[in-house]
Coordinates of C-alpha atoms and ligand atoms in Angstrom, one line a residue:
X3 CA 18.1 -13.8 21.3
X4 CA 18.7 -13.3 18.2
X5 CA 19.3 -16.9 15.9
X6 CA 23.0 -16.5 13.8
X7 CA 20.7 -16.4 10.6
X8 CA 18.7 -13.1 12.0
X9 CA 23.0 -11.7 13.0
X10 CA 23.7 -12.5 9.5
X11 CA 21.2 -9.9 8.2
X12 CA 21.2 -7.7 10.0
X13 CA 25.5 -7.2 9.8
X14 CA 24.0 -6.7 5.7
X15 CA 21.3 -4.3 6.7
X16 CA 19.3 -6.8 4.9
X17 CA 20.4 -5.6 2.1
X18 CA 19.1 -7.8 -0.8
X19 CA 22.3 -7.0 -3.0
X20 CA 24.2 -8.5 -0.3
X21 CA 23.2 -11.3 -1.2
X22 CA 26.4 -12.8 -1.6
X23 CA 27.9 -11.5 2.0
X24 CA 25.0 -13.8 4.0
X25 CA 25.0 -17.0 1.7
X26 CA 29.1 -17.0 2.1
X27 CA 28.7 -16.6 6.1
X28 CA 26.0 -19.2 6.5
X29 CA 27.7 -21.5 4.5
X30 CA 30.8 -21.2 6.1
X31 CA 28.6 -21.0 10.0
X32 CA 26.1 -24.6 9.5
X33 CA 28.7 -26.5 5.8
X34 CA 25.6 -25.8 4.0
X35 CA 22.5 -23.4 3.5
X36 CA 19.1 -25.3 4.3
X37 CA 16.0 -25.7 2.9
X38 CA 14.4 -23.7 5.2
X39 CA 17.8 -21.2 5.6
X40 CA 16.9 -20.0 2.3
X41 CA 13.3 -19.3 2.7
X42 CA 14.0 -17.3 5.4
X43 CA 16.7 -15.6 3.8
X44 CA 13.8 -14.9 1.2
X45 CA 11.7 -13.6 3.7
X46 CA 13.8 -11.1 5.2
X47 CA 15.3 -10.0 2.3
X48 CA 12.2 -9.2 0.0
X49 CA 12.5 -12.3 -2.6
X50 CA 11.4 -14.7 -4.5
X51 CA 12.9 -18.7 -3.4
X52 CA 13.8 -19.2 -6.7
X53 CA 15.6 -16.0 -6.6
X54 CA 18.0 -17.6 -3.6
X55 CA 18.0 -20.6 -4.8
X56 CA 19.3 -19.5 -8.2
X57 CA 22.4 -17.2 -6.6
X58 CA 23.5 -20.6 -4.1
X59 CA 23.3 -22.9 -7.5
X60 CA 25.7 -21.1 -9.4
X61 CA 28.6 -21.1 -7.2
X62 CA 31.1 -24.0 -6.7
X63 CA 31.5 -22.6 -2.9
X64 CA 27.3 -22.7 -1.6
X65 CA 26.4 -25.7 -1.2
X66 CA 22.1 -27.4 0.0
X67 CA 23.2 -30.7 1.4
X68 CA 26.1 -30.8 4.3
X69 CA 30.2 -30.3 3.3
X70 CA 31.1 -31.6 7.0
X71 CA 32.9 -30.2 10.1
X72 CA 36.0 -29.6 7.8
X73 CA 35.6 -29.2 3.6
X74 CA 38.7 -30.4 1.1
X75 CA 39.2 -29.0 -1.6
X76 CA 41.3 -30.7 -3.9
X77 CA 42.8 -28.4 -7.0
X78 CA 42.1 -30.4 -10.5
X79 CA 44.1 -27.9 -12.1
X80 CA 46.6 -29.0 -15.2
X81 CA 50.0 -28.3 -13.0
X82 CA 48.2 -30.0 -10.1
X83 CA 48.6 -32.7 -12.1
X84 CA 51.7 -32.3 -13.1
X85 CA 53.3 -32.8 -9.8
X86 CA 51.8 -35.1 -8.4
X87 CA 48.0 -34.2 -7.8
X88 CA 46.4 -38.1 -8.2
X89 CA 48.2 -39.8 -5.3
X90 CA 47.4 -37.3 -3.2
X91 CA 43.4 -37.3 -3.8
X92 CA 44.4 -41.4 -4.2
X93 CA 46.0 -41.0 -0.3
X94 CA 42.4 -39.1 0.7
X95 CA 40.5 -41.3 -0.3
X96 CA 42.1 -44.5 1.1
X97 CA 42.7 -42.9 4.8
X98 CA 39.1 -40.6 4.5
X99 CA 37.2 -44.1 3.1
X100 CA 35.0 -41.8 0.8
X101 CA 35.2 -40.7 -2.9
X102 CA 35.1 -37.5 -4.2
X103 CA 31.9 -35.6 -3.7
X104 CA 31.6 -37.3 -0.5
X105 CA 30.9 -36.1 3.4
X106 CA 32.3 -39.7 6.1
X107 CA 29.3 -40.8 7.1
X108 CA 29.9 -38.9 10.4
X109 CA 29.6 -35.2 9.3
X110 CA 33.4 -34.7 10.1
X111 CA 35.0 -34.3 7.2
X112 CA 33.4 -33.9 3.0
X113 CA 36.3 -34.2 0.6
X114 CA 35.8 -32.0 -3.0
X115 CA 37.6 -31.2 -6.1
X116 CA 37.9 -27.8 -7.5
X117 CA 39.6 -25.7 -10.5
X118 CA 42.8 -23.7 -9.8
X119 CA 42.7 -22.6 -6.8
X120 CA 45.7 -19.5 -7.4
X121 CA 48.4 -21.7 -5.7
X122 CA 49.9 -23.2 -9.5
X123 CA 53.1 -22.2 -8.0
X124 CA 53.8 -25.4 -5.4
X125 CA 50.9 -27.9 -6.4
X126 CA 49.6 -30.0 -5.0
X127 CA 47.0 -27.8 -3.4
X128 CA 43.7 -28.3 -1.0
X129 CA 41.5 -24.9 0.1
X130 CA 41.0 -26.8 3.9
X131 CA 38.2 -24.8 5.9
X132 CA 39.7 -21.5 3.9
X133 CA 42.8 -21.8 4.8
X134 CA 45.3 -22.8 1.5
X135 CA 47.4 -26.1 2.3
X136 CA 50.3 -26.3 -0.3
X137 CA 53.0 -29.1 -1.5
X138 CA 50.6 -32.2 -0.5
X139 CA 51.6 -35.2 -0.8
X140 CA 50.7 -39.0 -0.3
X141 CA 52.5 -38.3 3.2
X142 CA 51.4 -35.0 4.5
X143 CA 47.1 -36.3 3.6
X144 CA 47.9 -38.7 6.0
X145 CA 49.0 -36.4 7.8
X146 CA 46.5 -34.0 7.6
X147 CA 43.5 -37.3 7.4
X148 CA 44.9 -37.9 11.1
X149 CA 45.2 -33.9 12.5
X150 CA 41.3 -34.0 11.6
X151 CA 40.1 -37.2 12.9
X152 CA 42.1 -35.9 16.8
X153 CA 39.8 -32.6 16.6
X154 CA 42.5 -30.5 15.8
X155 CA 41.5 -26.8 14.3
X156 CA 43.2 -26.4 10.9
X157 CA 45.4 -23.4 11.8
X158 CA 46.7 -25.5 14.1
X159 CA 47.9 -27.6 11.5
X160 CA 50.7 -26.2 10.0
X161 CA 54.2 -24.1 10.4
X162 CA 53.3 -20.1 9.1
X163 CA 56.0 -20.1 6.4
X164 CA 55.8 -18.1 3.4
X165 CA 59.2 -19.2 1.9
X166 CA 62.0 -16.2 2.3
X167 CA 61.6 -16.3 6.1
X168 CA 59.5 -12.6 6.4
X169 CA 56.6 -12.4 9.0
X170 CA 53.8 -10.7 7.0
X171 CA 51.5 -10.8 9.4
X172 CA 50.0 -12.8 12.7
X173 CA 46.6 -12.3 10.5
X174 CA 47.2 -14.2 7.5
X175 CA 47.2 -17.9 8.5
X176 CA 48.4 -20.4 5.6
X177 CA 51.5 -22.2 4.4
X178 CA 51.9 -19.7 0.6
X179 CA 55.5 -19.0 -0.4
X180 CA 54.9 -15.6 -2.2
X181 CA 58.1 -16.3 -5.4
X182 CA 58.4 -13.3 -6.4
X183 CA 61.5 -14.0 -8.2
X184 CA 61.9 -10.8 -10.3
X185 CA 60.6 -7.8 -8.7
X186 CA 60.8 -4.6 -11.4
X187 CA 59.5 -0.7 -11.5
X188 CA 55.6 -1.5 -10.3
X189 CA 56.5 -4.1 -7.2
X190 CA 59.7 -2.1 -6.1
X191 CA 60.4 -2.7 -2.1
X192 CA 61.2 1.0 -2.1
X193 CA 57.5 2.1 -3.0
X194 CA 56.0 4.2 0.2
X195 CA 52.6 4.4 0.5
X196 CA 50.4 7.5 0.2
X197 CA 52.7 9.4 -2.2
X198 CA 49.9 9.3 -5.2
X199 CA 47.5 10.3 -3.3
X200 CA 49.0 13.4 -1.1
X201 CA 50.3 13.7 -5.5
X202 CA 47.2 13.9 -7.3
X203 CA 44.9 16.5 -4.3
X204 CA 47.5 18.7 -5.9
X205 CA 45.9 18.7 -9.0
X206 CA 42.8 18.4 -10.2
X207 CA 40.9 14.9 -11.7
X208 CA 40.9 15.8 -15.1
X209 CA 45.4 16.1 -14.6
X210 CA 45.7 13.0 -13.0
X211 CA 43.2 11.1 -16.3
X212 CA 46.1 13.0 -18.9
X213 CA 49.0 11.7 -17.4
X214 CA 47.8 7.8 -17.2
X215 CA 46.4 8.7 -20.9
X216 CA 49.6 10.0 -21.8
X217 CA 51.2 6.6 -20.1
X218 CA 48.8 4.5 -22.5
X219 CA 48.8 1.6 -19.7
X220 CA 46.2 -0.8 -20.7
X221 CA 44.4 -2.7 -18.5
X222 CA 46.5 -6.5 -17.0
X223 CA 43.7 -8.8 -17.4
X224 CA 44.0 -9.5 -20.5
X225 CA 41.4 -7.7 -22.7
X226 CA 43.9 -4.7 -22.5
X227 CA 42.1 -1.3 -22.7
X228 CA 42.9 1.6 -22.5
X229 CA 42.6 2.5 -19.0
X230 CA 43.0 6.6 -19.3
X231 CA 40.0 6.6 -21.3
X232 CA 38.4 3.9 -19.6
X233 CA 38.6 6.3 -16.7
X234 CA 37.3 9.8 -18.9
X235 CA 34.1 7.5 -19.7
X236 CA 32.8 6.8 -16.5
X237 CA 34.1 10.5 -15.5
X238 CA 32.2 11.7 -18.3
X239 CA 29.3 10.0 -17.1
X240 CA 26.5 11.3 -15.1
X241 CA 25.2 9.1 -11.7
X242 CA 24.4 9.8 -8.6
X243 CA 27.6 8.2 -7.3
X244 CA 30.4 6.7 -8.9
X245 CA 31.6 3.2 -7.9
X246 CA 35.5 1.8 -8.6
X247 CA 36.1 -1.9 -8.8
X248 CA 39.1 -4.0 -8.9
X249 CA 39.1 -7.2 -10.4
X250 CA 40.5 -9.9 -8.0
X251 CA 38.9 -12.6 -9.1
X252 CA 41.4 -14.4 -11.1
X253 CA 40.6 -17.2 -11.5
X254 CA 42.6 -18.0 -14.7
X255 CA 44.3 -21.9 -14.6
X256 CA 47.8 -21.3 -14.6
X257 CA 47.7 -16.9 -12.9
X258 CA 49.1 -16.3 -8.8
X259 CA 50.5 -13.2 -9.9
X260 CA 46.9 -11.2 -8.1
X261 CA 47.3 -13.6 -4.8
X262 CA 51.2 -12.5 -4.1
X263 CA 49.9 -8.4 -5.0
X264 CA 47.9 -8.9 -2.8
X265 CA 49.8 -10.4 -0.3
X266 CA 53.1 -8.5 -1.1
X267 CA 52.0 -4.8 -2.2
X268 CA 48.3 -4.8 -0.9
X269 CA 49.1 -1.0 -0.1
X270 CA 49.9 -0.3 -3.4
X271 CA 46.9 -1.1 -4.5
X272 CA 44.0 0.0 -2.1
X273 CA 46.3 3.4 -3.6
X274 CA 45.7 2.9 -6.9
X275 CA 42.2 2.3 -6.4
X276 CA 41.9 5.6 -4.1
X277 CA 43.5 7.3 -7.4
X278 CA 40.9 5.8 -10.0
X279 CA 38.8 7.1 -7.4
X280 CA 39.7 10.6 -7.1
X281 CA 40.0 10.9 -11.2
X282 CA 36.9 9.8 -12.0
X283 CA 34.8 11.0 -9.2
X284 CA 33.7 8.1 -7.4
X285 CA 33.3 7.4 -4.2
X286 CA 33.2 3.9 -3.4
X287 CA 35.6 1.3 -4.5
X288 CA 35.1 -2.2 -4.2
X289 CA 37.7 -5.1 -4.2
X290 CA 35.9 -8.7 -5.8
X291 CA 38.0 -11.4 -4.4
X292 CA 38.4 -14.8 -5.2
X293 CA 37.1 -16.6 -2.5
X294 CA 40.0 -19.3 -2.9
X295 CA 41.5 -16.1 -1.1
X296 CA 39.5 -16.0 2.4
X297 CA 43.0 -16.0 3.9
X298 CA 43.6 -13.3 3.3
X299 CA 41.0 -11.1 4.4
X300 CA 41.2 -10.6 7.6
X301 CA 45.1 -9.3 6.5
X302 CA 43.6 -6.8 3.8
X303 CA 40.4 -5.7 6.4
X304 CA 43.9 -4.5 8.6
X305 CA 45.6 -2.4 6.2
X306 CA 42.7 -0.4 5.3
X307 CA 41.2 -0.1 8.8
X308 CA 45.4 1.6 9.3
X309 CA 44.1 3.7 6.0
X310 CA 41.1 4.8 8.0
X311 CA 43.2 5.5 10.8
X312 CA 45.4 7.7 9.0
X313 CA 42.6 9.4 6.8
X314 CA 43.7 7.9 4.0
X315 CA 40.9 6.3 3.1
X316 CA 37.3 7.7 4.2
X317 CA 36.1 11.8 4.5
X318 CA 37.7 14.7 3.1
X319 CA 40.9 12.4 2.7
X320 CA 43.9 14.6 3.8
X321 CA 42.2 17.4 4.3
X322 CA 41.3 17.5 0.5
X323 CA 37.4 18.5 0.8
X324 CA 34.9 16.6 -0.8
X325 CA 37.1 13.7 -1.2
X326 CA 35.6 10.9 0.1
X327 CA 36.6 7.4 -0.9
X328 CA 36.0 4.3 1.2
X329 CA 36.9 0.5 0.4
X330 CA 35.1 -2.9 0.9
X331 CA 35.3 -6.0 -0.1
X332 CA 32.8 -7.9 -1.1
X333 CA 34.0 -12.1 -2.3
X334 CA 32.8 -14.3 -4.2
X335 CA 32.8 -18.4 -4.3
X336 CA 34.1 -19.7 -6.8
X337 CA 33.0 -18.8 -10.6
X338 CA 35.7 -18.8 -13.4
X339 CA 33.1 -17.0 -15.3
X340 CA 33.4 -14.1 -12.5
X341 CA 36.1 -12.8 -14.2
X342 CA 34.5 -11.1 -16.9
X343 CA 33.3 -7.0 -15.9
X344 CA 30.2 -7.5 -16.1
X345 CA 29.3 -11.0 -14.1
X346 CA 31.2 -9.7 -11.8
X347 CA 29.2 -7.0 -11.1
X348 CA 26.3 -9.3 -11.2
X349 CA 27.8 -10.9 -8.4
X350 CA 29.1 -8.2 -6.2
X351 CA 24.5 -7.3 -6.9
X352 CA 24.2 -10.5 -4.8
X353 CA 22.9 -12.1 -8.3
X354 CA 25.0 -15.5 -10.4
X355 CA 27.5 -14.6 -12.0
X356 CA 25.7 -14.4 -15.7
X357 CA 27.5 -11.5 -18.5
X358 CA 25.7 -9.2 -18.6
X359 CA 24.3 -7.8 -23.2
X360 CA 26.6 -5.2 -23.7
X361 CA 26.3 -2.4 -24.1
X362 CA 25.5 -1.1 -22.0
X363 CA 28.8 -0.7 -20.6
X364 CA 29.9 -1.1 -17.2
X365 CA 31.7 2.5 -17.4
X366 CA 28.1 4.1 -18.2
X367 CA 25.8 2.1 -16.4
X368 CA 27.4 -0.9 -13.7
X369 CA 27.2 -1.7 -10.0
X370 CA 24.1 -0.6 -9.2
X371 CA 23.3 1.1 -12.1
X372 CA 26.2 3.3 -11.7
X373 CA 28.7 4.0 -13.7
X374 CA 31.1 1.5 -12.8
X375 CA 35.1 1.4 -13.4
X376 CA 36.5 -1.9 -12.8
X377 CA 40.7 -2.4 -13.3
X378 CA 42.4 -5.7 -13.1
X379 CA 44.8 -5.5 -9.4
X380 CA 47.5 -5.3 -11.7
X381 CA 46.5 -2.2 -13.4
X382 CA 45.8 -0.1 -10.4
X383 CA 49.1 -1.0 -9.3
X384 CA 51.0 0.1 -12.0
X385 CA 48.6 3.9 -12.0
X386 CA 50.2 4.6 -8.5
X387 CA 53.7 4.8 -10.5
X388 CA 52.4 6.4 -13.2
X389 CA 50.9 9.1 -11.0
X390 CA 54.2 9.2 -9.1
X391 CA 56.6 9.0 -11.8
X392 CA 55.0 10.7 -14.7
X393 CA 53.5 8.6 -18.4
X394 CA 56.4 9.4 -19.8
X395 CA 58.5 7.4 -17.3
X396 CA 55.7 4.9 -17.9
X397 CA 55.9 4.2 -21.4
X398 CA 60.6 4.0 -21.8
X399 CA 59.3 0.9 -20.3
X400 CA 58.5 -1.9 -23.1
X401 CA 57.2 -1.5 -26.5
X402 CA 55.4 0.8 -28.6
X403 CA 52.0 -0.8 -28.4
X404 CA 52.5 -2.5 -24.5
X405 CA 54.1 0.4 -22.9
X406 CA 55.5 -1.1 -18.9
X407 CA 55.6 -4.0 -17.5
X408 CA 53.6 -7.0 -17.0
X409 CA 53.7 -9.4 -13.7
X410 CA 54.1 -12.8 -14.9
X411 CA 52.9 -15.6 -13.0
X412 CA 54.5 -18.9 -13.9
X413 CA 54.2 -22.4 -13.5
X414 CA 54.8 -26.1 -15.1
X415 CA 57.9 -27.8 -15.8
X416 CA 60.5 -24.9 -14.4
X417 CA 63.5 -24.5 -11.9
X418 CA 62.0 -22.0 -10.4
X419 CA 58.5 -21.1 -10.5
X420 CA 56.9 -18.1 -9.6
X421 CA 56.3 -14.2 -10.5
X422 CA 58.5 -12.0 -12.3
X423 CA 58.0 -8.1 -13.2
X424 CA 59.7 -7.9 -16.7
X425 CA 59.2 -5.2 -19.4
X426 CA 56.2 -6.1 -23.2
X427 CA 58.7 -7.7 -25.5
X428 CA 60.3 -10.5 -23.1
X429 CA 60.1 -13.5 -26.3
X430 CA 59.1 -17.1 -24.5
X431 CA 63.4 -17.9 -25.1
X432 CA 63.9 -14.8 -22.4
X433 CA 61.9 -16.4 -20.5
X434 CA 62.8 -20.0 -20.3
X435 CA 66.4 -18.8 -19.0
X436 CA 64.9 -16.4 -16.2
X437 CA 63.3 -19.7 -14.5
X438 CA 65.4 -22.0 -15.1
X439 CA 63.5 -24.4 -18.3
X440 CA 66.5 -26.1 -20.9
X441 CA 65.5 -25.4 -24.2
X442 CA 65.1 -28.3 -25.0
X443 CA 63.6 -30.3 -22.0
X444 CA 60.5 -28.6 -22.6
X445 CA 58.6 -28.8 -25.6
X446 CA 55.7 -27.3 -25.3
X447 CA 54.0 -23.4 -23.0
X448 CA 50.6 -22.4 -22.8
X449 CA 50.4 -18.9 -23.2
X450 CA 47.6 -16.9 -21.3
X451 CA 46.2 -20.1 -19.6
X452 CA 42.9 -22.2 -21.5
X453 CA 42.1 -18.7 -23.3
X454 CA 44.9 -18.4 -24.3
X455 CA 47.3 -20.3 -27.1
X456 CA 49.6 -23.6 -26.5
X457 CA 52.9 -22.9 -28.6
X458 CA 55.2 -25.2 -29.7
X459 CA 59.4 -24.9 -29.6
X460 CA 59.9 -22.9 -33.4
X461 CA 57.7 -20.4 -31.6
X462 CA 59.6 -19.2 -29.0
X463 CA 61.1 -16.2 -30.1
X464 CA 57.5 -14.9 -29.9
X465 CA 57.7 -11.7 -27.7
X466 CA 55.1 -10.8 -25.1
X467 CA 52.8 -7.4 -26.3
X468 CA 49.6 -6.8 -27.5
X469 CA 51.5 -6.7 -31.4
X470 CA 51.8 -10.0 -30.3
X471 CA 51.2 -13.0 -28.0
X472 CA 48.9 -10.7 -25.5
X473 CA 48.2 -13.0 -22.0
X474 CA 47.1 -11.9 -19.0
X475 CA 50.4 -13.6 -17.4
X476 CA 50.1 -17.1 -16.9
X477 CA 52.4 -18.7 -18.6
X478 CA 52.5 -22.9 -17.4
X479 CA 56.0 -24.7 -18.8
X480 CA 55.5 -28.3 -20.6
X481 CA 57.9 -30.5 -20.1
X482 CA 59.2 -33.2 -22.7
X483 CA 57.9 -36.2 -20.2
X484 CA 54.2 -34.7 -20.9
X485 CA 51.6 -36.2 -22.5
X486 CA 50.3 -32.8 -24.0
X487 CA 47.1 -33.7 -25.4
X488 CA 45.6 -36.2 -22.0
X489 CA 47.1 -33.7 -19.1
X490 CA 47.0 -30.3 -21.0
X491 CA 44.4 -30.2 -24.1
X492 CA 41.9 -32.4 -22.3
X493 CA 42.0 -30.4 -18.7
X494 CA 41.3 -27.4 -20.0
X495 CA 38.5 -28.4 -22.0
X496 CA 37.0 -29.5 -19.2
X497 CA 37.7 -26.6 -17.0
X498 CA 35.0 -24.9 -19.7
X499 CA 32.8 -27.1 -19.7
X500 CA 32.2 -26.3 -15.5
X501 CA 32.6 -22.6 -16.2
X502 CA 30.2 -22.5 -18.5
X503 CA 27.5 -20.2 -17.1
X504 CA 24.9 -22.0 -19.2
X505 CA 23.4 -18.2 -21.0
X506 CA 24.1 -19.4 -24.2
X507 CA 23.5 -22.0 -26.2
X508 CA 26.6 -22.7 -28.1
X509 CA 29.0 -22.4 -24.7
X510 CA 26.6 -24.6 -22.9
X511 CA 26.4 -27.6 -25.6
X512 CA 30.1 -27.0 -27.9
X513 CA 32.4 -27.4 -25.6
X514 CA 30.8 -31.1 -24.0
X515 CA 30.9 -31.8 -27.4
X516 CA 34.7 -30.9 -28.2
X517 CA 35.4 -33.0 -25.1
X518 CA 33.9 -36.1 -26.2
X519 CA 35.2 -36.0 -29.9
X520 CA 39.0 -35.5 -28.0
X521 CA 38.1 -38.4 -25.6
X522 CA 36.8 -40.4 -28.7
X523 CA 40.2 -39.4 -31.0
X524 CA 42.4 -40.1 -27.0
X525 CA 40.7 -43.5 -27.3
X526 CA 41.6 -43.8 -30.5
X527 CA 38.6 -45.1 -31.8
X528 CA 38.5 -41.3 -33.9
X529 CA 39.0 -40.9 -37.5
X530 CA 39.8 -37.7 -40.3
X531 CA 37.3 -36.3 -39.9
X532 CA 36.4 -35.8 -36.2
X533 CA 39.9 -33.3 -36.0
X534 CA 38.3 -31.2 -39.0
X535 CA 35.0 -31.4 -37.2
X536 CA 36.3 -30.3 -34.1
X537 CA 38.2 -27.4 -36.3
X538 CA 34.5 -26.5 -37.3
X539 CA 32.7 -26.4 -34.3
X540 CA 35.5 -24.0 -32.5
X541 CA 34.4 -21.3 -34.5
X542 CA 31.2 -21.8 -33.8
X543 CA 31.8 -21.1 -30.3
X544 CA 33.0 -17.6 -31.2
X545 CA 29.2 -16.3 -31.4
X546 CA 29.3 -16.9 -28.0
X547 CA 28.3 -14.3 -25.2
X548 CA 31.1 -13.6 -23.7
X549 CA 35.1 -13.9 -22.7
X550 CA 34.2 -17.5 -21.8
X551 CA 32.1 -19.4 -24.3
X552 CA 34.8 -17.6 -27.3
X553 CA 37.9 -18.5 -25.6
X554 CA 36.8 -21.8 -25.0
X555 CA 37.3 -23.9 -27.6
X556 CA 41.0 -22.4 -28.2
X557 CA 42.7 -25.5 -25.8
X558 CA 41.3 -27.3 -28.9
X559 CA 42.4 -25.5 -31.7
X560 CA 45.6 -24.4 -30.6
X561 CA 47.0 -27.6 -29.8
X562 CA 45.4 -29.0 -33.0
X563 CA 47.3 -25.7 -34.7
X564 CA 50.6 -26.3 -33.4
X565 CA 50.5 -30.1 -32.8
X566 CA 48.2 -32.1 -34.8
X567 CA 50.9 -34.9 -35.5
X568 CA 49.3 -35.4 -32.1
X569 CA 45.4 -36.4 -32.9
X570 CA 47.0 -37.4 -36.1
X571 CA 49.0 -40.1 -34.1
X572 CA 46.3 -41.7 -32.7
X573 CA 43.1 -41.0 -34.8
X574 CA 42.4 -44.9 -37.5
X575 CA 43.9 -44.0 -40.5
X576 CA 41.9 -47.0 -42.4
X577 CA 39.3 -45.5 -41.5
X578 CA 37.1 -42.6 -42.2
X579 CA 33.4 -43.1 -40.1
X580 CA 33.5 -44.2 -36.6
X581 CA 30.6 -43.2 -34.0
X582 CA 32.8 -43.6 -31.9
X583 CA 30.8 -46.8 -30.0
X584 CA 32.4 -49.5 -28.4
X585 CA 29.6 -52.0 -27.5
X586 CA 32.2 -54.4 -25.3
X587 CA 33.4 -51.3 -23.2
X588 CA 30.1 -50.5 -22.6
X589 CA 28.1 -53.6 -21.4
X590 CA 31.5 -53.5 -18.9
X591 CA 30.4 -49.9 -17.8
X592 CA 27.1 -50.5 -17.5
X593 CA 27.8 -54.0 -15.3
X594 CA 29.9 -52.3 -13.6
X595 CA 27.0 -50.1 -12.9
X596 CA 24.4 -52.5 -11.8
X597 CA 26.4 -55.0 -10.4
X598 CA 26.2 -57.9 -13.8
X599 CA 28.5 -60.6 -14.8
X600 CA 29.5 -59.1 -18.4
X601 CA 28.1 -62.5 -21.4
X602 CA 30.3 -60.8 -23.6
Ligands
SF4_719 FE1 27.5 -18.2 -20.0 FE2 29.3 -19.4 -21.7 FE3 27.0 -17.6 -22.5 FE4 29.5 -16.4 -21.4 S1 30.0 -17.5 -23.5 S2 27.6 -15.9 -20.7 S3 30.1 -17.5 -19.7 S4 27.4 -19.3 -21.5

């Protein structure tokens, strides 16, 4: 009789590069990954225990201690707080009688914090046993705890509602609304699945690449590398096998457009992967998707099966001899850094998601050391339309540097948060009008998430595009009633500390020093020199290995640049030095821990 673990290992062919899948299944089945199981996995896969441990300890959703029969992960993003997260957190703690990072004594419920779960348009939100609960209130938290105590399954705890009356599939169990507020030429509804694949089999892979190059489309993940060029590099690279990765690990707080595309236009995305596979000569595609979207798994698998059944995937696609392409889904396990393409590849190989040194770039040496293209969800959707309508057509949208359209995730203080597809060149002013936010009520807009910039009203005439404000598409609108430094900048600073992979000393240390300086200023103990120190220390971070470290100082640097008066209002004007140490506070804190009565 096979044990549960043996069945899981067998499901993945005892392949150590599928360690992520193995650990995800064990975590989901047992609620944690015990020492004994870790040893068994290491033995069965021919790995060292340390290697298995390293992967387990890297990801937020793996745990080596029991996490409860029900695991509640409450999002702690800045927008969640703006929408009432603190009250919801207090209600969960009160009803459960535990604090965060604790499990109830009966082992029933574990309560945890988690970074942005891609639901900024419907916060506060939580993941409970891989199901998403949105628009939480203290009352709803109480109801959820009551249902848990009554033994209800998570699927019985909510009424399914997509917010638009449409029922896409009973395979998605969620209350998530997919707020597509503006549809453009990429997300339009008349798209017919398969037309691009039917078209490309009549032309050569080189012609497909030429058309994509003609469109000037650049990667939509934020870095903006020309897609056609990337495909050409990969096509020309040598390797026994080539791979197409779709990066659906959108972890930038404030971004949720990929979630909406994955739910509303999954066929468009999969067709884009097939087109990319044909163009570069790849035979396997991997959709790397963040763990937070696990609730979409069954639904996406059913779409893939439909493509196999109709020969849009598989061998000799649509009768074209030698055109073979398969797609599999790879889930992450909670690590923002895996949005970086080489970290994502490491993760898909079952390892810690640490960025690789480059060169070589993935197009030469990527997944399993083979030539690999990594494209964003939105890029792959757009290339389908490029193939169908032509590169010139695509160039008729947007600006010279930024052709086509951009799908934006907009949240925060506005009437209509959601997903908007607009042509590049749209200004922030236009966006505020579009989403129902009055300019006079808005004190700032965070463009591009924490790694982007926070801009003030005097810059609202700036446009979205590589020539001005390049962005992966997240915009958070910050109303006049918000405390920018406490509610936004501090939250983002802590996010980067949590998410650093720890490889570079700069990124491991400097974000904490910056956060401590910020806290010192917020506690009214800062001096002018502290602001200057933060500017200088922020520059050191630019020497970090990957984009995470290189941009980790941006929340502080861009807020000092555009909102310096907020810092100056809080510092001590009559002092040039203050070490920030508060003896009275320190004694009180220590007494809290030791239980002694302060004597000062
Ligand atoms: Fe890791 Fe940060 Fe270095 Fe990137 S910059 S490799 S996240 S330590």
